[in-house]
Tab-separated table of C-alpha atoms and ligand atoms in Angstrom:
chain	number	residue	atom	x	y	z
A	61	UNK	CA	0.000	0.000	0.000
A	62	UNK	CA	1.121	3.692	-0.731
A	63	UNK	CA	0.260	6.652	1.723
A	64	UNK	CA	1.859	9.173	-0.964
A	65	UNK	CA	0.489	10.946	-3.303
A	66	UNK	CA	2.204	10.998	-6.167
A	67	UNK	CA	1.488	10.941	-9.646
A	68	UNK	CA	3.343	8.972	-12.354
A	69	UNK	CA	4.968	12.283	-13.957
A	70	UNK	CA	6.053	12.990	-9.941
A	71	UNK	CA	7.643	9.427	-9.754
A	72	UNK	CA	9.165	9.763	-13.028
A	73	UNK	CA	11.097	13.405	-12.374
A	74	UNK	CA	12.204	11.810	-9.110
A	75	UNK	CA	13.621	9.339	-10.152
A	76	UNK	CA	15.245	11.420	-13.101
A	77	UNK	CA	16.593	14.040	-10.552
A	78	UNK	CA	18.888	10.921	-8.857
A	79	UNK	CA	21.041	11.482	-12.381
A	80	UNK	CA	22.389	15.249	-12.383
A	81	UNK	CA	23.187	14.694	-16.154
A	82	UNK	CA	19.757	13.758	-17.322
A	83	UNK	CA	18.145	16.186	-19.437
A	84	UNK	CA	14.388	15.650	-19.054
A	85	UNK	CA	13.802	13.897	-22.372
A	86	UNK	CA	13.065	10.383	-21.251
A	87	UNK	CA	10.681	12.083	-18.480
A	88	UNK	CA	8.970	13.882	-21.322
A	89	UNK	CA	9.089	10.914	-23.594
A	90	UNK	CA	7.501	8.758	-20.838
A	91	UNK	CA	4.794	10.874	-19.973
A	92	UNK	CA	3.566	11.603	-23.719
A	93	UNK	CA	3.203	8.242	-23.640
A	94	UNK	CA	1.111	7.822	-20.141
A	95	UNK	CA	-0.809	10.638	-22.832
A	96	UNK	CA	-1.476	8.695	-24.798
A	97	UNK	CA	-2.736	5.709	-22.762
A	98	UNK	CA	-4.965	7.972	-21.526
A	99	UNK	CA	-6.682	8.927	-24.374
A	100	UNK	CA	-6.699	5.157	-25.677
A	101	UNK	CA	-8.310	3.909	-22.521
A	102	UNK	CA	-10.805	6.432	-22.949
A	103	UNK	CA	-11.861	4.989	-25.891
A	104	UNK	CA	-11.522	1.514	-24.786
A	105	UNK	CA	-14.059	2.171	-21.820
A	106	UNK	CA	-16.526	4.062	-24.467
A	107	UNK	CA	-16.264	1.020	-26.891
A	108	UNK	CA	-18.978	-0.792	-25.789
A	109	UNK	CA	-21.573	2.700	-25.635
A	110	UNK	CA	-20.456	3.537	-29.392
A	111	UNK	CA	-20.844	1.414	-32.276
A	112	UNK	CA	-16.978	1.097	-32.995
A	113	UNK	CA	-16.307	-2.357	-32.625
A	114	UNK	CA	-14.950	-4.132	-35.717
A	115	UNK	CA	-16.401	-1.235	-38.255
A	116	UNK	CA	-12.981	0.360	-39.704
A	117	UNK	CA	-14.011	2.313	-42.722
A	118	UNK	CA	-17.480	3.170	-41.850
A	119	UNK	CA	-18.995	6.734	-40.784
A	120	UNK	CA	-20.254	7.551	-37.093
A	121	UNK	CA	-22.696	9.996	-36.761
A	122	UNK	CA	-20.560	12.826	-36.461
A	123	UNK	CA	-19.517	11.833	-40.215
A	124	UNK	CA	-16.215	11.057	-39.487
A	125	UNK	CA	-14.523	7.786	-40.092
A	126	UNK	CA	-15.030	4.979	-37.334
A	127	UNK	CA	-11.409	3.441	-36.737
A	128	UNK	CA	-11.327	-0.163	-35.116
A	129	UNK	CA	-9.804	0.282	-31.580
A	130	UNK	CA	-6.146	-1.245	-32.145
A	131	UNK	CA	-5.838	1.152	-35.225
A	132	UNK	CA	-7.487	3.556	-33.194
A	133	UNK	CA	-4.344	2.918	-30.223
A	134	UNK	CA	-1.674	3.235	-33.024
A	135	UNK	CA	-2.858	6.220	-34.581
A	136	UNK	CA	-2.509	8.047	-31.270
A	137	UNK	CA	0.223	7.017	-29.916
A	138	UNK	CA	2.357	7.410	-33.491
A	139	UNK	CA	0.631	10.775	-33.189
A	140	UNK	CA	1.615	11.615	-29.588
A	141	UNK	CA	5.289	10.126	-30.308
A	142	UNK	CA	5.844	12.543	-33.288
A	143	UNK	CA	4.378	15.021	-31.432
A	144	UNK	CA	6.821	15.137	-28.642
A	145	UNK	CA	9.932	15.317	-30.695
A	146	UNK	CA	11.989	12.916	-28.330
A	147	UNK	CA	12.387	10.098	-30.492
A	148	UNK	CA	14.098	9.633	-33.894
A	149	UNK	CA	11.682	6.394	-35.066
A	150	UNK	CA	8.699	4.475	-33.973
A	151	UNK	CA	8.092	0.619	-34.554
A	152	UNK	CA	4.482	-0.419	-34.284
A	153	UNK	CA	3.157	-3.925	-34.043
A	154	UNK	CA	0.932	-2.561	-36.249
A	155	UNK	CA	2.841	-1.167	-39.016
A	156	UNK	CA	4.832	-3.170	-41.356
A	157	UNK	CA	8.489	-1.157	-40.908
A	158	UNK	CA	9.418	1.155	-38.386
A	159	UNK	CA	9.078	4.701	-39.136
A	160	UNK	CA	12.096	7.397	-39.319
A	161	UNK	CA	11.021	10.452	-37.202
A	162	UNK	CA	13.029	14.055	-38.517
A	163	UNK	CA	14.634	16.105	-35.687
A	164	UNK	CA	12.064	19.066	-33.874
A	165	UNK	CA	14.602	20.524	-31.558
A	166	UNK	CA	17.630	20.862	-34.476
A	167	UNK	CA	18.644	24.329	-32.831
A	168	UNK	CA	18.858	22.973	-29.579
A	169	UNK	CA	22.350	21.207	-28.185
A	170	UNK	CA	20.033	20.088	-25.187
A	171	UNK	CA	17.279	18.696	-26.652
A	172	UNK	CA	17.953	15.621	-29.478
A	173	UNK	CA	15.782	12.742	-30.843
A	174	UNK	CA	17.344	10.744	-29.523
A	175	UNK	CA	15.310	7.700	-28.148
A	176	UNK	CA	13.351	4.977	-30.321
A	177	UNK	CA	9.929	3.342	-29.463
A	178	UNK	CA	8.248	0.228	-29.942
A	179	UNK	CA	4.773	-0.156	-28.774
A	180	UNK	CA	1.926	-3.129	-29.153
A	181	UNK	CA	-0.596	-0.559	-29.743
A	182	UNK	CA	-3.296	-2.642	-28.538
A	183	UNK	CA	-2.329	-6.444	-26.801
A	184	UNK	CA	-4.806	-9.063	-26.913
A	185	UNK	CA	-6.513	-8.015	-29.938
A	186	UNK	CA	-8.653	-10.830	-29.844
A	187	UNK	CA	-10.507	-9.767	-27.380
A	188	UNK	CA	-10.891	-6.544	-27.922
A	189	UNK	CA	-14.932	-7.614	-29.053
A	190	UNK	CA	-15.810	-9.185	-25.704
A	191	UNK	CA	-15.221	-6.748	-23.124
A	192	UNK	CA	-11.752	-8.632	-21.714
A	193	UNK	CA	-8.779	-6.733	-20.372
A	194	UNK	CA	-6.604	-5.612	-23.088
A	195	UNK	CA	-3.430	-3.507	-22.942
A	196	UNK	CA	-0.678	-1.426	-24.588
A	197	UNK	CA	3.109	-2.265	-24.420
A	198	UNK	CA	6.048	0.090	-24.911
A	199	UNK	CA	9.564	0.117	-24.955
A	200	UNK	CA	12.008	2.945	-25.395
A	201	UNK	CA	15.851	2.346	-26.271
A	202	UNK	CA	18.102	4.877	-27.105
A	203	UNK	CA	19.877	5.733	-30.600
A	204	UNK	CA	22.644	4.083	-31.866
A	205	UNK	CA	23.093	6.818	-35.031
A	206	UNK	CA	24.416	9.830	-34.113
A	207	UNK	CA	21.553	12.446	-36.023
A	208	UNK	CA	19.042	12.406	-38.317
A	209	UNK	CA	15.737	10.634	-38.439
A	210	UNK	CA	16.748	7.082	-36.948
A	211	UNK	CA	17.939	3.783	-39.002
A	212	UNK	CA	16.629	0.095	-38.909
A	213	UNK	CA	19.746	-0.432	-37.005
A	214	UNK	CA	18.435	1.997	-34.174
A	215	UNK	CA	15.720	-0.263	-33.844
A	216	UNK	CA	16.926	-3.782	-33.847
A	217	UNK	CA	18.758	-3.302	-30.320
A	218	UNK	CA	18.949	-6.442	-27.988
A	219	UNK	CA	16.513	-6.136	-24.874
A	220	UNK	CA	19.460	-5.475	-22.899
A	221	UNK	CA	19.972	-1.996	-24.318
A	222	UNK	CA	16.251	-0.674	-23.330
A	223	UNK	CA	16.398	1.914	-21.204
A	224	UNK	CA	12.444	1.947	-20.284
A	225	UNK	CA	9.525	-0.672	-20.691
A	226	UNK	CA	6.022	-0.762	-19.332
A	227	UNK	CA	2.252	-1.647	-20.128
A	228	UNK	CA	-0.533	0.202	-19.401
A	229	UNK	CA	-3.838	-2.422	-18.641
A	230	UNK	CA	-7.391	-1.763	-19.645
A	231	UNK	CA	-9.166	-3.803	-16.952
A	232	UNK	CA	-11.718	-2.590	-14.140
A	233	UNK	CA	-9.039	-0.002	-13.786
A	234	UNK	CA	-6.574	1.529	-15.926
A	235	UNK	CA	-3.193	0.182	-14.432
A	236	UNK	CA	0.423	1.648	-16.034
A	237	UNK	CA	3.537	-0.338	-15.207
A	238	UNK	CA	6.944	0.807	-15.944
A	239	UNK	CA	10.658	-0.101	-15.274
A	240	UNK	CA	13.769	2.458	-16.367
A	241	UNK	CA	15.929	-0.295	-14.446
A	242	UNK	CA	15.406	1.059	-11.129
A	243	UNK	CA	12.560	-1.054	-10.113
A	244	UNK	CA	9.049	-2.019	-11.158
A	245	UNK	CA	5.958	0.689	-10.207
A	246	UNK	CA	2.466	0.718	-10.622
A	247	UNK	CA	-0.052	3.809	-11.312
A	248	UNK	CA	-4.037	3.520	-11.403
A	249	UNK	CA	-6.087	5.629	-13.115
A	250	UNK	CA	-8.013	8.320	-11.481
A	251	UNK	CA	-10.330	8.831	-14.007
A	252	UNK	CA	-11.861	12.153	-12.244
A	253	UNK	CA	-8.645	14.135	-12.056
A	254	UNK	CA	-7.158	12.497	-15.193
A	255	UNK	CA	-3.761	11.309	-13.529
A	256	UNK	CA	-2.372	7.772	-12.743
A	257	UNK	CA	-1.541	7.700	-9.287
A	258	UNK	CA	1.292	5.737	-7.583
A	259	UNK	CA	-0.500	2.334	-6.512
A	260	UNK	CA	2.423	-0.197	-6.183
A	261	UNK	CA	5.898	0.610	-5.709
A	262	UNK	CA	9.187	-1.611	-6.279
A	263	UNK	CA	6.675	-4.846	-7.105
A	264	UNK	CA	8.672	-8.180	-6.715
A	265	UNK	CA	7.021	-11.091	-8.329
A	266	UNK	CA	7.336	-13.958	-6.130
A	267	UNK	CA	10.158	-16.272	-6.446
A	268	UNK	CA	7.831	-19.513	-6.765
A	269	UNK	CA	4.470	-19.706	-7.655
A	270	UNK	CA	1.242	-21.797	-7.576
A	271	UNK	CA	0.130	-20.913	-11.108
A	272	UNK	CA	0.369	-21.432	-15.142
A	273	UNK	CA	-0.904	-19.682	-17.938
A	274	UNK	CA	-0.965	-21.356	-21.337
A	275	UNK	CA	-2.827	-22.234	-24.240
A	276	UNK	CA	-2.868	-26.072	-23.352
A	277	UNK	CA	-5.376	-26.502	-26.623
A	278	UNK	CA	-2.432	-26.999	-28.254
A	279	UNK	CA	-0.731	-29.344	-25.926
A	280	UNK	CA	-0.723	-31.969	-29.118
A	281	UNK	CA	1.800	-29.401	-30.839
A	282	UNK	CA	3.996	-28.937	-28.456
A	283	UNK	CA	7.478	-31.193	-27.731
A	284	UNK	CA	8.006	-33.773	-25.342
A	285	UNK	CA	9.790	-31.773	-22.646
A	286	UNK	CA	6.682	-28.929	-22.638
A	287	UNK	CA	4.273	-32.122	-22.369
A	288	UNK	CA	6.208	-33.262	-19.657
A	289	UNK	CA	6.205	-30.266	-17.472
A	290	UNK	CA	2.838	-29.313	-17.863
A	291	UNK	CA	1.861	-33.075	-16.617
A	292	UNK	CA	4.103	-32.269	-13.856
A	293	UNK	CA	2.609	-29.380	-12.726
A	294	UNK	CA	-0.492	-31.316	-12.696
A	295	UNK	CA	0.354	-34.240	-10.161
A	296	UNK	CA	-0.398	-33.443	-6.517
A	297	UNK	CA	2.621	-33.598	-4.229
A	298	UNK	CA	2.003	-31.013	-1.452
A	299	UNK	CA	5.713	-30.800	-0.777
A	300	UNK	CA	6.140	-28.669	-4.126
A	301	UNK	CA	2.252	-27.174	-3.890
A	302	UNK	CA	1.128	-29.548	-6.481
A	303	UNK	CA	-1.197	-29.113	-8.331
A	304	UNK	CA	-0.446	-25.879	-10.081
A	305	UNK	CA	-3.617	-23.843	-10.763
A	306	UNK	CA	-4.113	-23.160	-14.588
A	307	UNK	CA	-5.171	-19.466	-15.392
A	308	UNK	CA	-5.704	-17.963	-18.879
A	309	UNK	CA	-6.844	-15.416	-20.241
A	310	UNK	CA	-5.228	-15.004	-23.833
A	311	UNK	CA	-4.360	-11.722	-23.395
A	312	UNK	CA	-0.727	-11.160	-22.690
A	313	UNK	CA	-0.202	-8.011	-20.690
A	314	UNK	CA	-3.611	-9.456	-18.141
A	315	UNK	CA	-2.274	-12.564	-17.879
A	316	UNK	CA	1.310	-11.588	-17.240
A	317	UNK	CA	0.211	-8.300	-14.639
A	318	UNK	CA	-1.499	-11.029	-12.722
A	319	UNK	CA	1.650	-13.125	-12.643
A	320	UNK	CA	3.677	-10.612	-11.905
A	321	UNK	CA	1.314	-9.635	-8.643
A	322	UNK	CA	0.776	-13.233	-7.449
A	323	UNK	CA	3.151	-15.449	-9.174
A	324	UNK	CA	2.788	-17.184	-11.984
A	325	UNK	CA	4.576	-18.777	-15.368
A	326	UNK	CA	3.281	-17.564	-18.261
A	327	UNK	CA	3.967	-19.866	-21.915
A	328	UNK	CA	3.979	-19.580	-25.467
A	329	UNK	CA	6.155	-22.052	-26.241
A	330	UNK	CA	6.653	-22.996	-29.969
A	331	UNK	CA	5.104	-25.881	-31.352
A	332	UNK	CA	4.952	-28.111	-34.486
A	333	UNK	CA	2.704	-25.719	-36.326
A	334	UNK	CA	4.419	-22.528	-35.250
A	335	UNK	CA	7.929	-23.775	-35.049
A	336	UNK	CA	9.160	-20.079	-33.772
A	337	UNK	CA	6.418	-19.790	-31.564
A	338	UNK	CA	3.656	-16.670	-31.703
A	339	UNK	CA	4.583	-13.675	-29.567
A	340	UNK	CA	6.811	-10.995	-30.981
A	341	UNK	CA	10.353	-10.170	-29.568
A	342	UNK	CA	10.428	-6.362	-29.777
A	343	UNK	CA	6.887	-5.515	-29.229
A	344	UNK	CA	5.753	-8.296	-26.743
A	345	UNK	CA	9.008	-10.222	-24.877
A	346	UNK	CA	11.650	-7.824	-24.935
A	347	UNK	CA	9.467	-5.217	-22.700
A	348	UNK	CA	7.541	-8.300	-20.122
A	349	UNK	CA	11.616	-9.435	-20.071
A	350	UNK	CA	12.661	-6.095	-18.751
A	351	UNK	CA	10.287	-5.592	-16.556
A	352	UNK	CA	10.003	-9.580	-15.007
A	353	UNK	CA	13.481	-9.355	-14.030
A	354	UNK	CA	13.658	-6.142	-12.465
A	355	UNK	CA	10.844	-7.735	-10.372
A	356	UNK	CA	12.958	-10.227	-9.625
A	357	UNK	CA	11.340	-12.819	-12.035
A	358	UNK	CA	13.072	-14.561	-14.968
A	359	UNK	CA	12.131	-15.358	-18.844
A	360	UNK	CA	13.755	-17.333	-21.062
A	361	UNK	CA	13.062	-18.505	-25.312
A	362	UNK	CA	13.425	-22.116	-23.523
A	363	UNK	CA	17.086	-21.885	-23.794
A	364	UNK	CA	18.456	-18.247	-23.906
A	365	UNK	CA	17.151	-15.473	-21.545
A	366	UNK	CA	15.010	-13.256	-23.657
A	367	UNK	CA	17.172	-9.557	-23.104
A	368	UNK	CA	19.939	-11.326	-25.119
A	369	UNK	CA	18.685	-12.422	-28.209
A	370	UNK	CA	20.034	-10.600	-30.844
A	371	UNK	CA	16.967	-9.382	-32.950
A	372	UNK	CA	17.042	-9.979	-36.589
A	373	UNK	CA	13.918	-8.351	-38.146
A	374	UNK	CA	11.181	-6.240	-36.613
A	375	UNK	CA	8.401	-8.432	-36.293
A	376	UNK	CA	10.306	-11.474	-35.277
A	377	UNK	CA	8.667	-14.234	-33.033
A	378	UNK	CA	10.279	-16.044	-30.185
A	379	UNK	CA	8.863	-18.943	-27.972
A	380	UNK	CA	8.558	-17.305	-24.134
A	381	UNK	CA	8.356	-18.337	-20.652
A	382	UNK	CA	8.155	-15.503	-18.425
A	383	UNK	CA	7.311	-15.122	-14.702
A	384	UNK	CA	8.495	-16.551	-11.204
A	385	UNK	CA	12.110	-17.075	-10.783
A	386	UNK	CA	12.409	-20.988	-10.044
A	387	UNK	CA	9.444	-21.968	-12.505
A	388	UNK	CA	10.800	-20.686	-15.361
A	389	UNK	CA	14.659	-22.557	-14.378
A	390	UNK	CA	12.601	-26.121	-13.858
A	391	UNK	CA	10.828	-25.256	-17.287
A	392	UNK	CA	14.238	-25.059	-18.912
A	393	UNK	CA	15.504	-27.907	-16.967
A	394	UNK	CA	12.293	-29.837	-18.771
A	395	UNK	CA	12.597	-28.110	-22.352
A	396	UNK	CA	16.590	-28.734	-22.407
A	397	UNK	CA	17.561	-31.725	-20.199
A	398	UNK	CA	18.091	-35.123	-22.192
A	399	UNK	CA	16.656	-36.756	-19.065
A	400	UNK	CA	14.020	-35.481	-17.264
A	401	UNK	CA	12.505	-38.178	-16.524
A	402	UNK	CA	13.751	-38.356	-12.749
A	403	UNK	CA	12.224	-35.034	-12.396
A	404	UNK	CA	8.970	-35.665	-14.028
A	405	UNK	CA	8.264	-39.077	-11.664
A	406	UNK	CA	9.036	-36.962	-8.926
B	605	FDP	P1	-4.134	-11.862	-29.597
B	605	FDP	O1	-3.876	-13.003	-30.542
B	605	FDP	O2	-5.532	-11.821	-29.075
B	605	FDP	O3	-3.685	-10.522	-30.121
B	605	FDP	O4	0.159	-11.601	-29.126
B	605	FDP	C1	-1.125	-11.643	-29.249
B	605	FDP	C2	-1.902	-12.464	-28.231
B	605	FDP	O5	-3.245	-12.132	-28.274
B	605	FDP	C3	-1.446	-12.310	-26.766
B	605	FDP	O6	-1.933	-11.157	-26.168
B	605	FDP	C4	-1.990	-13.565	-26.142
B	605	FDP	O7	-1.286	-13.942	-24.974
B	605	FDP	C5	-1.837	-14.569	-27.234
B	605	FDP	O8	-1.760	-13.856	-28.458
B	605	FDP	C6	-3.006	-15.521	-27.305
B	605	FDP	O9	-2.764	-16.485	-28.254
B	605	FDP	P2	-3.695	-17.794	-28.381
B	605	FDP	O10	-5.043	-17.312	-28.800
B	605	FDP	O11	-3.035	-18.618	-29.419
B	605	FDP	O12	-3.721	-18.471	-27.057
């Protein structure tokens, strides 16, 4: 519980005043963004009142064009991004390449583009229809270019090299999570002053859990070692709080903020059908990654922690496990281990 109170653009000049050098931008940057969530939740809440749902193309009755939501999400926050002047291109989920941003503040030494963002406009797109929490991821990283709008280079950066991640949730509250590497906060939504207020501050997930989240339709796809773990989880030994409870929801950022508050593992792991699995490294993984493990959490492709893959194109996929520290190391023990057999009878 927090007695403070202190808004998200408080928490985030704090934390920015512990670095003398620091000019502001990444403050700026982050709270265009917060913006921007705003105005997206807005919509999001009025999506069931108005007739937007699944229409793109067609005319409201204001005459203007009706947008479907996740369009909607990267419209504004491209918008808000450009806007703002901090950043020098912008990947979308969305958009098929990333988009080179020119400088705003070219007469200023001070003031540079000099960040790049990647954002899942709107996570969980699927059930965007049905009235089931959906969310927006970002990530910020900064250039590697030294001027000018910013290169595909800029933007293929290992998850090591981000220098910000968060969500924002659009549940029975709107909940913002960020990390700049000093710690994982939490901000709800007052929606009657407009401002997300500190609700949760240095969030550790806990080390083990009692809970899984994954599609287990396709447990006939998967490999031998996922089969195996997943049975394992099943089998009641009270000694290791078996059996796990199975939770999901099938939209990323709900079911991982739920992790992340009570524990959890969270899996997409790859499968015969999609042999690279389904989530996307740079919009999806790279920012949960971030944020997980400076919660004190882990995630891992199976084999390689997430933050050091070395990202070849923009939409690339990546198998994931994500969430409490020791599940994910057993699940690698079961995905990578010749023999787990010992394990699995245990
Ligand atoms: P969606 O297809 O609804 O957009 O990455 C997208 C994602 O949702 C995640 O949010 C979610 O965890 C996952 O895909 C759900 O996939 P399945 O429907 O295959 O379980």
């Amino acid at each position: 519980m927090v007695s403070k109170f202190t808004t998200f653009y408080r928490h985030i000049i704090d934390e920015e005043r512990k670095y003398p050098e620091a000019t502001g931008q990444l403050s700026d940057l982050l709270a265009d963004i917060a913006l921007a969530c705003k105005v997206i939740s807005l919509e999001v809440n009025r999506a069931g009142l108005i007739d937007i749902l699944g229409f793109t193309g067609e005319e409201n009755i204001q005459g203007e064009e009706v947008k479907k939501l996740d369009v909607y999400a990267n419209d504004v926050l491209k918008h808000v991004m450009k806007q703002g002047g901090h950043i020098c291109a912008v990947c979308s989920e969305e958009d098929v390449d990333f988009i080179p941003l020119e400088e705003k503040f070219a007469d200023n030494k001070f003031l540079t583009n000099k960040y790049i963002c990647h954002f899942d406009p709107l996570d969980g797109s699927s059930n965007i229809d049905v009235n089931v929490s959906i969310g927006t991821i970002f990530s910020v990283y900064k250039r590697i270019s030294k001027s000018g709008p910013g290169s595909l280079q800029d933007c293929l950066q290992k998850g090591t090299e981000q220098v910000a991640a968060g969500y924002v949730i659009y549940g029975s509250s709107t909940v913002l999570v960020y990390t700049t590497g000093e710690g994982v906060h939490s901000f709800t939504l007052d929606p009657s002053v407009g401002e997300f207020l500190l609700s949760n501050e240095k969030i550790n997930i806990p080390k083990k859990s009692k809970t899984y989240s994954v599609n287990e339709g396709n447990f006939c796809k998967w490999d031998k070692g996922m089969k195996k773990y997943i049975s394992y989880l099943k089998k009641i030994d009270s000694h290791t709080g078996r059996p796990y409870s199975s939770r999901y929801i099938g939209s990323l950022v709900a079911d991982f903020h739920r992790n992340l508050l009570y524990g959890g593992i969270f899996m997409y792991p790859s499968d015969s059908k999609n042999k690279k699995g389904k989530l996307r490294l740079m919009y999806e993984a790279n920012p949960l990654s971030f944020i997980v493990e400076q919660a004190g959490g882990k995630s891992s492709d199976g084999k390689i922690r997430i933050l050091e893959l070395q990202p070849e194109n923009l939409h690339q996929r990546t198998p994931l496990f994500i969430g409490s520290h020791e599940d994910v190391t057993l699940l690698e023990k079961f995905l990578v281990e010749e023999s787990v057999e010992e394990i699995a009878q245990s």
